[in-house]
C-alpha cells in the first residue's frame, strides 16, 4: 500500500512585527542560522542553504519553489506549524496567502504549535513573550478561524476528514472535551475532523490517547531523546550496581577506572573544552539504533504514525541546554527510515502517513532543503524510498 510522506514545515522565514519587537528589526530564522559558529573541533556550523537561498516566505515565488522541490522528490504534502494565542496569530502570512493562491497546489495540513512563545525557544514558563491561556470560548473561535483551511481542496484529508495535529495536547486542560467541541463546531460547517497529537518529550503511549484523538504522530528527535536517555540511564544503573558487587574483589582504583570508562560511554557526550558543559552531543548512529531497537520492542495498540529526522543541532538558537545529533549522514537517515517502515502497516488506504521532521528547521540543523554540505542528498533519500 502506497505511503504519503509529509514534511513538517516552519513558516518563520519572514519578518513580522512581534519578532521585530522581541529580537530586533528584520529578524527572521535566518538571523540565527547565519550567526552560528562551531563550538568544538569538527562541529559543523553554520548550516547554510544553496538552491533556495535565504528565502522570504512572504513571496509566492519562494513558496512555489519549495512546493516544486518537494513534489520532485516524492513528498505528498507539508504539515505547517500554526500559531494561535487566544485569537492572536503569529507567522500566519505564508499559509494565509497560500490559501488564496491556487497556483500553490501542494497538499497541506496544520499543526497547532500550542506552547508558550519564549525567549529561550523551549515553550516553557520562563521568559514568556506570548502565553497560551486556554478557555472554551477561545477554542471555538480557533476552530472557526480554521474552517476555510479545512474546506480547501488542497487540505490533507483522511477518509474525507481534515487532518489536524496538536503539538502538546497535555498542555491543554481537558483536551478530550476540547476535541469534542471542535468536532461539533466543525460539523456545523460541514467539516469532519481527524484529530492527531504529536508524541514528544516522553509523552508517548496509549495513556495519552482519548476517545476524541484519532491517532498520534511520533515527533523526532524529541521522542527518541527521551528513549535514549532512559535506555542509557538504565544501563548506567546496571553497571553501577555491578561495581558495588565487585568492590570486595578488586581495588578501589580499578573500580574508579572502570566506572569512569562506562560513565563516559553511557552518558551523553558533553561539549569539548567547557568547564561547565552546556548541552548534549549524541552520535546520530547511536540515536537511531536505540530508537530502532525500542521501536521493535514497543507494543503499540493505537494508531501511530512514525517519524524520522535528518539531523539536529539547535546551537544556532541556544547557547546552553542545546542538543546535537552528531555526524548525521544521508546513508544513516535512509537506514533509519527503512527500518521504521518495516514496522508500519497503514491502518487503511488513507491512514498511510509518514512524517519527516523537518523540511526547513535550519536553526535546528534539521532540514531537507539543499545545503552547502549535502546538496540534495537528503531529498534523494526520500525519492529513493517513497517515489
mmCIF file of C-alpha atoms in Angstrom:
data_model
loop_
_atom_site.group_PDB
_atom_site.id
_atom_site.type_symbol
_atom_site.label_atom_id
_atom_site.label_comp_id
_atom_site.label_asym_id
_atom_site.label_seq_id
_atom_site.Cartn_x
_atom_site.Cartn_y
_atom_site.Cartn_z
ATOM 1 C CA UNK A 1 0.000 0.000 0.000
ATOM 2 C CA UNK A 2 1.398 3.375 -1.014
ATOM 3 C CA UNK A 3 2.539 5.751 1.731
ATOM 4 C CA UNK A 4 2.154 9.523 1.933
ATOM 5 C CA UNK A 5 5.344 11.184 3.233
ATOM 6 C CA UNK A 6 4.687 14.572 4.840
ATOM 7 C CA UNK A 7 7.362 17.095 5.793
ATOM 8 C CA UNK A 8 6.873 19.351 8.815
ATOM 9 C CA UNK A 9 7.314 22.975 7.744
ATOM 10 C CA UNK A 10 8.344 26.050 9.768
ATOM 11 C CA UNK A 11 6.900 29.346 8.436
ATOM 12 C CA UNK A 12 9.218 31.681 10.378
ATOM 13 C CA UNK A 13 11.345 32.720 7.388
ATOM 14 C CA UNK A 14 9.927 36.197 7.026
ATOM 15 C CA UNK A 15 9.877 39.290 9.255
ATOM 16 C CA UNK A 16 6.781 40.188 11.279
ATOM 17 C CA UNK A 17 6.112 42.901 13.901
ATOM 18 C CA UNK A 18 6.361 40.740 17.019
ATOM 19 C CA UNK A 19 9.787 39.404 16.082
ATOM 20 C CA UNK A 20 10.906 42.954 15.258
ATOM 21 C CA UNK A 21 9.932 43.966 18.787
ATOM 22 C CA UNK A 22 11.366 40.914 20.537
ATOM 23 C CA UNK A 23 14.593 40.335 18.622
ATOM 24 C CA UNK A 24 15.299 43.446 16.543
ATOM 25 C CA UNK A 25 14.165 44.918 13.241
ATOM 26 C CA UNK A 26 14.214 42.440 10.367
ATOM 27 C CA UNK A 27 14.711 39.330 12.484
ATOM 28 C CA UNK A 28 13.861 36.017 10.826
ATOM 29 C CA UNK A 29 15.030 32.455 11.363
ATOM 30 C CA UNK A 30 17.940 33.236 9.025
ATOM 31 C CA UNK A 31 19.299 35.660 11.649
ATOM 32 C CA UNK A 32 20.031 32.765 13.981
ATOM 33 C CA UNK A 33 21.221 30.483 11.194
ATOM 34 C CA UNK A 34 23.895 32.825 9.863
ATOM 35 C CA UNK A 35 25.347 33.802 13.247
ATOM 36 C CA UNK A 36 26.013 30.205 14.350
ATOM 37 C CA UNK A 37 29.640 29.176 14.947
ATOM 38 C CA UNK A 38 31.347 25.836 15.729
ATOM 39 C CA UNK A 39 31.573 25.024 19.438
ATOM 40 C CA UNK A 40 34.284 22.361 19.161
ATOM 41 C CA UNK A 41 36.676 20.855 16.635
ATOM 42 C CA UNK A 42 34.733 19.202 13.831
ATOM 43 C CA UNK A 43 31.418 20.830 14.779
ATOM 44 C CA UNK A 44 29.509 21.568 11.565
ATOM 45 C CA UNK A 45 28.250 25.145 11.794
ATOM 46 C CA UNK A 46 26.828 27.233 10.245
ATOM 47 C CA UNK A 47 24.274 25.294 8.193
ATOM 48 C CA UNK A 48 23.704 27.296 5.013
ATOM 49 C CA UNK A 49 21.286 26.858 2.080
ATOM 50 C CA UNK A 50 22.098 26.612 -1.610
ATOM 51 C CA UNK A 51 19.362 26.137 -4.224
ATOM 52 C CA UNK A 52 16.587 28.102 -2.488
ATOM 53 C CA UNK A 53 18.892 30.656 -0.865
ATOM 54 C CA UNK A 54 17.875 32.816 2.106
ATOM 55 C CA UNK A 55 14.252 32.953 1.048
ATOM 56 C CA UNK A 56 11.393 35.117 2.293
ATOM 57 C CA UNK A 57 8.113 33.206 2.669
ATOM 58 C CA UNK A 58 6.062 36.336 2.050
ATOM 59 C CA UNK A 59 6.911 35.791 -1.631
ATOM 60 C CA UNK A 60 4.729 33.375 -3.585
ATOM 61 C CA UNK A 61 7.682 32.525 -5.838
ATOM 62 C CA UNK A 62 9.605 31.196 -2.829
ATOM 63 C CA UNK A 63 6.709 29.080 -1.619
ATOM 64 C CA UNK A 64 6.181 27.723 -5.138
ATOM 65 C CA UNK A 65 9.845 26.758 -5.392
ATOM 66 C CA UNK A 66 9.555 24.836 -2.120
ATOM 67 C CA UNK A 67 6.488 23.016 -3.394
ATOM 68 C CA UNK A 68 8.156 22.228 -6.719
ATOM 69 C CA UNK A 69 11.155 20.733 -4.947
ATOM 70 C CA UNK A 70 9.017 18.687 -2.551
ATOM 71 C CA UNK A 71 6.962 17.276 -5.421
ATOM 72 C CA UNK A 72 10.067 16.427 -7.423
ATOM 73 C CA UNK A 73 11.449 14.314 -4.593
ATOM 74 C CA UNK A 74 8.302 12.406 -3.769
ATOM 75 C CA UNK A 75 6.656 14.236 -0.891
ATOM 76 C CA UNK A 76 2.880 14.156 -0.648
ATOM 77 C CA UNK A 77 2.457 17.358 1.360
ATOM 78 C CA UNK A 78 3.585 19.785 4.059
ATOM 79 C CA UNK A 79 2.461 19.991 7.682
ATOM 80 C CA UNK A 80 2.716 23.685 8.561
ATOM 81 C CA UNK A 81 3.085 24.893 12.130
ATOM 82 C CA UNK A 82 0.185 27.159 13.035
ATOM 83 C CA UNK A 83 0.441 29.690 15.888
ATOM 84 C CA UNK A 84 -2.705 30.796 17.721
ATOM 85 C CA UNK A 85 -2.693 32.632 21.069
ATOM 86 C CA UNK A 86 -6.274 33.493 22.112
ATOM 87 C CA UNK A 87 -7.097 34.947 18.737
ATOM 88 C CA UNK A 88 -3.635 36.376 18.192
ATOM 89 C CA UNK A 89 -1.864 34.827 15.197
ATOM 90 C CA UNK A 90 1.864 34.657 14.534
ATOM 91 C CA UNK A 91 3.550 33.760 11.215
ATOM 92 C CA UNK A 92 0.172 33.332 9.549
ATOM 93 C CA UNK A 93 1.011 35.215 6.365
ATOM 94 C CA UNK A 94 2.600 32.391 4.311
ATOM 95 C CA UNK A 95 -0.234 29.938 4.883
ATOM 96 C CA UNK A 96 -2.986 32.549 4.540
ATOM 97 C CA UNK A 97 -1.512 33.665 1.223
ATOM 98 C CA UNK A 98 -1.213 30.068 0.076
ATOM 99 C CA UNK A 99 -4.916 29.647 0.801
ATOM 100 C CA UNK A 100 -5.689 32.492 -1.615
ATOM 101 C CA UNK A 101 -3.244 31.401 -4.322
ATOM 102 C CA UNK A 102 -4.457 28.304 -6.167
ATOM 103 C CA UNK A 103 -1.146 28.044 -8.038
ATOM 104 C CA UNK A 104 0.275 26.716 -4.757
ATOM 105 C CA UNK A 105 -1.399 23.372 -5.274
ATOM 106 C CA UNK A 106 0.746 21.235 -2.959
ATOM 107 C CA UNK A 107 -1.340 19.388 -0.305
ATOM 108 C CA UNK A 108 -1.019 20.637 3.267
ATOM 109 C CA UNK A 109 -2.233 20.209 6.817
ATOM 110 C CA UNK A 110 -1.780 22.219 10.006
ATOM 111 C CA UNK A 111 -0.271 21.537 13.410
ATOM 112 C CA UNK A 112 -1.172 23.895 16.234
ATOM 113 C CA UNK A 113 2.144 24.731 17.921
ATOM 114 C CA UNK A 114 0.389 25.398 21.212
ATOM 115 C CA UNK A 115 3.328 26.033 23.538
ATOM 116 C CA UNK A 116 4.161 29.419 25.012
ATOM 117 C CA UNK A 117 6.413 31.572 22.848
ATOM 118 C CA UNK A 118 9.536 32.183 24.903
ATOM 119 C CA UNK A 119 12.932 33.823 24.657
ATOM 120 C CA UNK A 120 14.710 30.527 25.133
ATOM 121 C CA UNK A 121 12.746 28.688 22.401
ATOM 122 C CA UNK A 122 11.594 25.927 24.742
ATOM 123 C CA UNK A 123 7.875 26.589 25.229
ATOM 124 C CA UNK A 124 8.377 26.768 28.995
ATOM 125 C CA UNK A 125 7.072 29.059 31.707
ATOM 126 C CA UNK A 126 10.032 31.450 31.933
ATOM 127 C CA UNK A 127 10.845 34.446 29.706
ATOM 128 C CA UNK A 128 7.408 34.186 28.093
ATOM 129 C CA UNK A 129 6.790 36.504 25.136
ATOM 130 C CA UNK A 130 3.370 35.168 24.164
ATOM 131 C CA UNK A 131 1.410 32.981 26.569
ATOM 132 C CA UNK A 132 -1.279 30.383 25.951
ATOM 133 C CA UNK A 133 -4.428 30.931 28.018
ATOM 134 C CA UNK A 134 -6.899 28.165 27.263
ATOM 135 C CA UNK A 135 -10.684 28.561 27.526
ATOM 136 C CA UNK A 136 -13.657 27.010 25.735
ATOM 137 C CA UNK A 137 -14.819 30.207 24.027
ATOM 138 C CA UNK A 138 -11.394 30.636 22.524
ATOM 139 C CA UNK A 139 -11.281 27.003 21.389
ATOM 140 C CA UNK A 140 -14.499 27.595 19.423
ATOM 141 C CA UNK A 141 -13.133 30.819 17.916
ATOM 142 C CA UNK A 142 -9.968 28.966 16.974
ATOM 143 C CA UNK A 143 -11.725 26.188 15.075
ATOM 144 C CA UNK A 144 -13.933 28.735 13.287
ATOM 145 C CA UNK A 145 -10.800 30.500 12.036
ATOM 146 C CA UNK A 146 -9.502 27.187 10.679
ATOM 147 C CA UNK A 147 -12.672 26.173 8.805
ATOM 148 C CA UNK A 148 -11.623 27.788 5.463
ATOM 149 C CA UNK A 149 -8.377 25.822 5.560
ATOM 150 C CA UNK A 150 -10.139 22.552 6.363
ATOM 151 C CA UNK A 151 -12.580 23.106 3.477
ATOM 152 C CA UNK A 152 -9.841 23.791 0.948
ATOM 153 C CA UNK A 153 -9.486 21.064 -1.693
ATOM 154 C CA UNK A 154 -5.705 21.000 -1.105
ATOM 155 C CA UNK A 155 -6.065 20.288 2.597
ATOM 156 C CA UNK A 156 -4.932 16.763 3.530
ATOM 157 C CA UNK A 157 -7.890 14.518 4.278
ATOM 158 C CA UNK A 158 -8.237 11.036 5.702
ATOM 159 C CA UNK A 159 -11.467 9.396 4.563
ATOM 160 C CA UNK A 160 -12.876 12.854 3.906
ATOM 161 C CA UNK A 161 -11.855 14.199 7.328
ATOM 162 C CA UNK A 162 -9.477 17.147 7.665
ATOM 163 C CA UNK A 163 -6.267 16.057 9.429
ATOM 164 C CA UNK A 164 -5.405 18.471 12.252
ATOM 165 C CA UNK A 165 -2.489 17.985 14.647
ATOM 166 C CA UNK A 166 -1.815 19.443 18.103
ATOM 167 C CA UNK A 167 1.781 19.712 19.253
ATOM 168 C CA UNK A 168 1.253 19.284 23.026
ATOM 169 C CA UNK A 169 -2.214 18.014 23.944
ATOM 170 C CA UNK A 170 -1.049 17.585 27.551
ATOM 171 C CA UNK A 171 -0.751 21.364 27.877
ATOM 172 C CA UNK A 172 -4.472 21.835 27.176
ATOM 173 C CA UNK A 173 -6.817 21.247 30.142
ATOM 174 C CA UNK A 174 -9.468 18.596 29.433
ATOM 175 C CA UNK A 175 -8.275 18.144 25.873
ATOM 176 C CA UNK A 176 -10.721 15.344 25.076
ATOM 177 C CA UNK A 177 -13.599 17.741 25.752
ATOM 178 C CA UNK A 178 -11.914 20.418 23.637
ATOM 179 C CA UNK A 179 -11.563 17.969 20.748
ATOM 180 C CA UNK A 180 -15.238 17.021 21.102
ATOM 181 C CA UNK A 181 -16.237 20.697 20.919
ATOM 182 C CA UNK A 182 -14.030 21.178 17.865
ATOM 183 C CA UNK A 183 -15.781 18.303 16.119
ATOM 184 C CA UNK A 184 -19.219 19.674 16.948
ATOM 185 C CA UNK A 185 -18.333 23.161 15.758
ATOM 186 C CA UNK A 186 -16.697 21.872 12.563
ATOM 187 C CA UNK A 187 -19.790 19.816 11.711
ATOM 188 C CA UNK A 188 -21.852 22.999 11.742
ATOM 189 C CA UNK A 189 -19.734 24.000 8.746
ATOM 190 C CA UNK A 190 -19.951 20.574 7.059
ATOM 191 C CA UNK A 191 -16.421 19.626 8.104
ATOM 192 C CA UNK A 192 -15.355 16.380 9.752
ATOM 193 C CA UNK A 193 -12.075 16.338 11.662
ATOM 194 C CA UNK A 194 -9.334 13.744 12.016
ATOM 195 C CA UNK A 195 -7.567 14.914 15.189
ATOM 196 C CA UNK A 196 -3.996 13.844 15.921
ATOM 197 C CA UNK A 197 -1.405 14.623 18.578
ATOM 198 C CA UNK A 198 2.377 14.807 18.395
ATOM 199 C CA UNK A 199 4.301 12.472 20.706
ATOM 200 C CA UNK A 200 7.348 14.166 22.198
ATOM 201 C CA UNK A 201 9.112 14.899 25.484
ATOM 202 C CA UNK A 202 8.268 11.448 26.807
ATOM 203 C CA UNK A 203 4.536 11.889 26.173
ATOM 204 C CA UNK A 204 4.262 8.633 24.287
ATOM 205 C CA UNK A 205 1.821 5.799 24.700
ATOM 206 C CA UNK A 206 -1.805 4.793 24.890
ATOM 207 C CA UNK A 207 -2.341 6.634 28.180
ATOM 208 C CA UNK A 208 -2.114 9.934 26.283
ATOM 209 C CA UNK A 209 -4.833 8.920 23.832
ATOM 210 C CA UNK A 210 -8.544 9.557 24.325
ATOM 211 C CA UNK A 211 -11.883 8.989 22.651
ATOM 212 C CA UNK A 212 -11.600 12.110 20.514
ATOM 213 C CA UNK A 213 -7.995 11.632 19.382
ATOM 214 C CA UNK A 214 -7.898 9.616 16.164
ATOM 215 C CA UNK A 215 -4.150 8.962 16.037
ATOM 216 C CA UNK A 216 -0.767 10.100 17.290
ATOM 217 C CA UNK A 217 2.325 11.236 15.398
ATOM 218 C CA UNK A 218 5.836 10.438 16.524
ATOM 219 C CA UNK A 219 7.958 13.591 16.773
ATOM 220 C CA UNK A 220 11.677 13.077 16.278
ATOM 221 C CA UNK A 221 14.153 13.780 17.697
ATOM 222 C CA UNK A 222 12.250 14.680 20.891
ATOM 223 C CA UNK A 223 10.617 11.239 21.047
ATOM 224 C CA UNK A 224 13.944 9.477 20.654
ATOM 225 C CA UNK A 225 15.904 11.622 23.097
ATOM 226 C CA UNK A 226 13.646 10.508 25.920
ATOM 227 C CA UNK A 227 14.024 6.869 24.877
ATOM 228 C CA UNK A 228 17.804 7.155 24.589
ATOM 229 C CA UNK A 229 18.072 8.938 27.923
ATOM 230 C CA UNK A 230 16.036 6.272 29.702
ATOM 231 C CA UNK A 231 17.952 3.480 27.984
ATOM 232 C CA UNK A 232 21.362 4.849 28.893
ATOM 233 C CA UNK A 233 20.281 5.674 32.416
ATOM 234 C CA UNK A 234 19.162 2.066 32.900
ATOM 235 C CA UNK A 235 22.446 0.715 31.527
ATOM 236 C CA UNK A 236 24.328 3.083 33.769
ATOM 237 C CA UNK A 237 22.421 1.928 36.851
ATOM 238 C CA UNK A 238 23.059 -1.710 35.991
ATOM 239 C CA UNK A 239 26.772 -1.052 35.604
ATOM 240 C CA UNK A 240 26.875 0.918 38.832
ATOM 241 C CA UNK A 241 25.253 -1.979 40.691
ATOM 242 C CA UNK A 242 27.834 -4.345 39.240
ATOM 243 C CA UNK A 243 30.629 -2.127 40.535
ATOM 244 C CA UNK A 244 29.226 -2.445 44.053
ATOM 245 C CA UNK A 245 29.326 -6.240 43.934
ATOM 246 C CA UNK A 246 32.928 -6.129 42.769
ATOM 247 C CA UNK A 247 34.084 -3.763 45.498
ATOM 248 C CA UNK A 248 35.486 -6.536 47.694
ATOM 249 C CA UNK A 249 37.236 -8.266 44.812
ATOM 250 C CA UNK A 250 39.258 -5.524 43.123
ATOM 251 C CA UNK A 251 40.976 -2.348 44.175
ATOM 252 C CA UNK A 252 39.168 0.957 44.523
ATOM 253 C CA UNK A 253 41.428 2.452 41.831
ATOM 254 C CA UNK A 254 40.414 -0.241 39.362
ATOM 255 C CA UNK A 255 36.726 0.318 40.172
ATOM 256 C CA UNK A 256 37.090 4.050 39.615
ATOM 257 C CA UNK A 257 38.843 3.497 36.287
ATOM 258 C CA UNK A 258 36.100 1.162 35.084
ATOM 259 C CA UNK A 259 33.372 3.425 36.466
ATOM 260 C CA UNK A 260 34.807 6.448 34.629
ATOM 261 C CA UNK A 261 35.034 4.438 31.426
ATOM 262 C CA UNK A 262 31.376 3.433 31.480
ATOM 263 C CA UNK A 263 30.236 6.860 32.639
ATOM 264 C CA UNK A 264 31.859 8.417 29.579
ATOM 265 C CA UNK A 265 30.490 5.735 27.295
ATOM 266 C CA UNK A 266 26.918 5.734 28.518
ATOM 267 C CA UNK A 267 26.293 9.364 29.364
ATOM 268 C CA UNK A 268 25.646 11.987 26.714
ATOM 269 C CA UNK A 269 28.873 13.413 25.382
ATOM 270 C CA UNK A 270 29.439 16.959 26.572
ATOM 271 C CA UNK A 271 30.831 19.984 24.815
ATOM 272 C CA UNK A 272 34.597 19.869 24.448
ATOM 273 C CA UNK A 273 36.649 22.462 26.300
ATOM 274 C CA UNK A 274 33.969 23.838 28.601
ATOM 275 C CA UNK A 275 34.338 23.738 32.371
ATOM 276 C CA UNK A 276 30.562 23.521 32.764
ATOM 277 C CA UNK A 277 29.007 21.504 29.918
ATOM 278 C CA UNK A 278 26.151 23.400 28.321
ATOM 279 C CA UNK A 279 24.439 20.804 26.173
ATOM 280 C CA UNK A 280 24.192 17.226 24.948
ATOM 281 C CA UNK A 281 26.029 15.751 21.981
ATOM 282 C CA UNK A 282 24.770 12.361 20.828
ATOM 283 C CA UNK A 283 26.059 10.292 17.922
ATOM 284 C CA UNK A 284 23.318 10.164 15.289
ATOM 285 C CA UNK A 285 24.110 6.480 14.711
ATOM 286 C CA UNK A 286 23.662 5.703 18.433
ATOM 287 C CA UNK A 287 20.447 7.678 18.475
ATOM 288 C CA UNK A 288 18.795 5.900 15.559
ATOM 289 C CA UNK A 289 19.892 2.397 16.611
ATOM 290 C CA UNK A 290 18.467 2.925 20.092
ATOM 291 C CA UNK A 291 15.231 4.183 18.553
ATOM 292 C CA UNK A 292 15.012 1.234 16.149
ATOM 293 C CA UNK A 293 15.573 -1.250 18.984
ATOM 294 C CA UNK A 294 12.914 0.426 21.120
ATOM 295 C CA UNK A 295 10.506 0.631 18.184
ATOM 296 C CA UNK A 296 10.775 -3.093 17.518
ATOM 297 C CA UNK A 297 10.016 -3.929 21.152
ATOM 298 C CA UNK A 298 7.253 -1.366 21.684
ATOM 299 C CA UNK A 299 3.707 -2.723 21.824
ATOM 300 C CA UNK A 300 1.521 -0.110 20.127
ATOM 301 C CA UNK A 301 -2.233 -0.655 20.394
ATOM 302 C CA UNK A 302 -3.411 2.588 18.818
ATOM 303 C CA UNK A 303 -2.977 4.426 15.525
ATOM 304 C CA UNK A 304 0.573 5.729 15.487
ATOM 305 C CA UNK A 305 2.318 7.436 12.563
ATOM 306 C CA UNK A 306 6.077 7.231 12.583
ATOM 307 C CA UNK A 307 8.609 9.991 12.007
ATOM 308 C CA UNK A 308 12.323 10.403 11.284
ATOM 309 C CA UNK A 309 14.600 13.443 11.277
ATOM 310 C CA UNK A 310 17.632 14.077 9.033
ATOM 311 C CA UNK A 311 19.640 15.566 11.913
ATOM 312 C CA UNK A 312 19.504 18.021 14.792
ATOM 313 C CA UNK A 313 21.676 20.847 16.131
ATOM 314 C CA UNK A 314 19.943 23.796 17.778
ATOM 315 C CA UNK A 315 23.095 25.646 18.848
ATOM 316 C CA UNK A 316 22.166 28.396 16.381
ATOM 317 C CA UNK A 317 19.253 29.178 18.710
ATOM 318 C CA UNK A 318 20.607 28.168 22.100
ATOM 319 C CA UNK A 319 23.945 28.827 23.787
ATOM 320 C CA UNK A 320 23.170 26.286 26.521
ATOM 321 C CA UNK A 321 20.909 23.281 27.067
ATOM 322 C CA UNK A 322 21.264 22.519 23.381
ATOM 323 C CA UNK A 323 21.094 19.170 21.601
ATOM 324 C CA UNK A 324 23.370 17.992 18.815
ATOM 325 C CA UNK A 325 22.878 14.760 16.890
ATOM 326 C CA UNK A 326 26.447 14.360 15.715
ATOM 327 C CA UNK A 327 27.585 13.014 12.346
ATOM 328 C CA UNK A 328 24.274 12.535 10.606
ATOM 329 C CA UNK A 329 24.589 11.310 7.026
ATOM 330 C CA UNK A 330 22.070 10.618 4.246
ATOM 331 C CA UNK A 331 23.006 6.919 4.412
ATOM 332 C CA UNK A 332 22.158 6.683 8.124
ATOM 333 C CA UNK A 333 18.950 8.653 7.549
ATOM 334 C CA UNK A 334 17.942 6.204 4.826
ATOM 335 C CA UNK A 335 18.691 3.209 7.037
ATOM 336 C CA UNK A 336 16.550 4.681 9.840
ATOM 337 C CA UNK A 337 13.530 5.298 7.607
ATOM 338 C CA UNK A 338 13.746 1.836 6.064
ATOM 339 C CA UNK A 339 13.793 0.189 9.496
ATOM 340 C CA UNK A 340 10.830 2.261 10.688
ATOM 341 C CA UNK A 341 8.837 1.438 7.575
ATOM 342 C CA UNK A 342 9.288 -2.284 8.236
ATOM 343 C CA UNK A 343 7.214 -1.750 11.386
ATOM 344 C CA UNK A 344 4.468 0.373 9.834
ATOM 345 C CA UNK A 345 1.465 -1.085 8.098
ATOM 346 C CA UNK A 346 -1.096 1.563 7.029
ATOM 347 C CA UNK A 347 -4.301 1.381 9.039
ATOM 348 C CA UNK A 348 -6.396 1.950 5.925
ATOM 349 C CA UNK A 349 -5.956 3.178 2.352
ATOM 350 C CA UNK A 350 -5.714 6.807 3.526
ATOM 351 C CA UNK A 351 -4.313 6.255 7.021
ATOM 352 C CA UNK A 352 -0.902 5.893 5.433
ATOM 353 C CA UNK A 353 1.099 8.912 6.618
ATOM 354 C CA UNK A 354 4.821 9.022 7.373
ATOM 355 C CA UNK A 355 6.324 12.232 8.778
ATOM 356 C CA UNK A 356 9.728 13.824 8.327
ATOM 357 C CA UNK A 357 10.775 16.473 10.830
ATOM 358 C CA UNK A 358 11.646 18.776 9.209
ATOM 359 C CA UNK A 359 11.576 20.394 5.801
ATOM 360 C CA UNK A 360 13.284 23.625 6.874
ATOM 361 C CA UNK A 361 14.282 23.837 10.543
ATOM 362 C CA UNK A 362 17.592 25.451 9.609
ATOM 363 C CA UNK A 363 18.304 26.912 13.059
ATOM 364 C CA UNK A 364 17.901 23.410 14.491
ATOM 365 C CA UNK A 365 20.193 21.796 11.908
ATOM 366 C CA UNK A 366 17.183 19.733 10.905
ATOM 367 C CA UNK A 367 16.188 20.198 7.279
ATOM 368 C CA UNK A 368 15.803 18.523 3.894
ATOM 369 C CA UNK A 369 16.250 21.569 1.688
ATOM 370 C CA UNK A 370 19.517 21.674 -0.297
ATOM 371 C CA UNK A 371 22.549 22.750 1.750
ATOM 372 C CA UNK A 372 26.175 23.643 1.073
ATOM 373 C CA UNK A 373 27.407 20.459 2.705
ATOM 374 C CA UNK A 374 24.958 17.857 1.432
ATOM 375 C CA UNK A 375 23.305 19.402 -1.612
ATOM 376 C CA UNK A 376 20.140 17.410 -2.343
ATOM 377 C CA UNK A 377 21.377 14.165 -0.786
ATOM 378 C CA UNK A 378 18.705 14.021 1.928
ATOM 379 C CA UNK A 379 15.982 14.689 -0.634
ATOM 380 C CA UNK A 380 17.374 11.857 -2.747
ATOM 381 C CA UNK A 381 16.776 9.535 0.210
ATOM 382 C CA UNK A 382 13.065 10.413 0.205
ATOM 383 C CA UNK A 383 12.868 9.959 -3.562
ATOM 384 C CA UNK A 384 14.594 6.566 -3.424
ATOM 385 C CA UNK A 385 12.325 5.258 -0.678
ATOM 386 C CA UNK A 386 8.913 6.750 -1.454
ATOM 387 C CA UNK A 387 8.810 7.614 -5.141
#
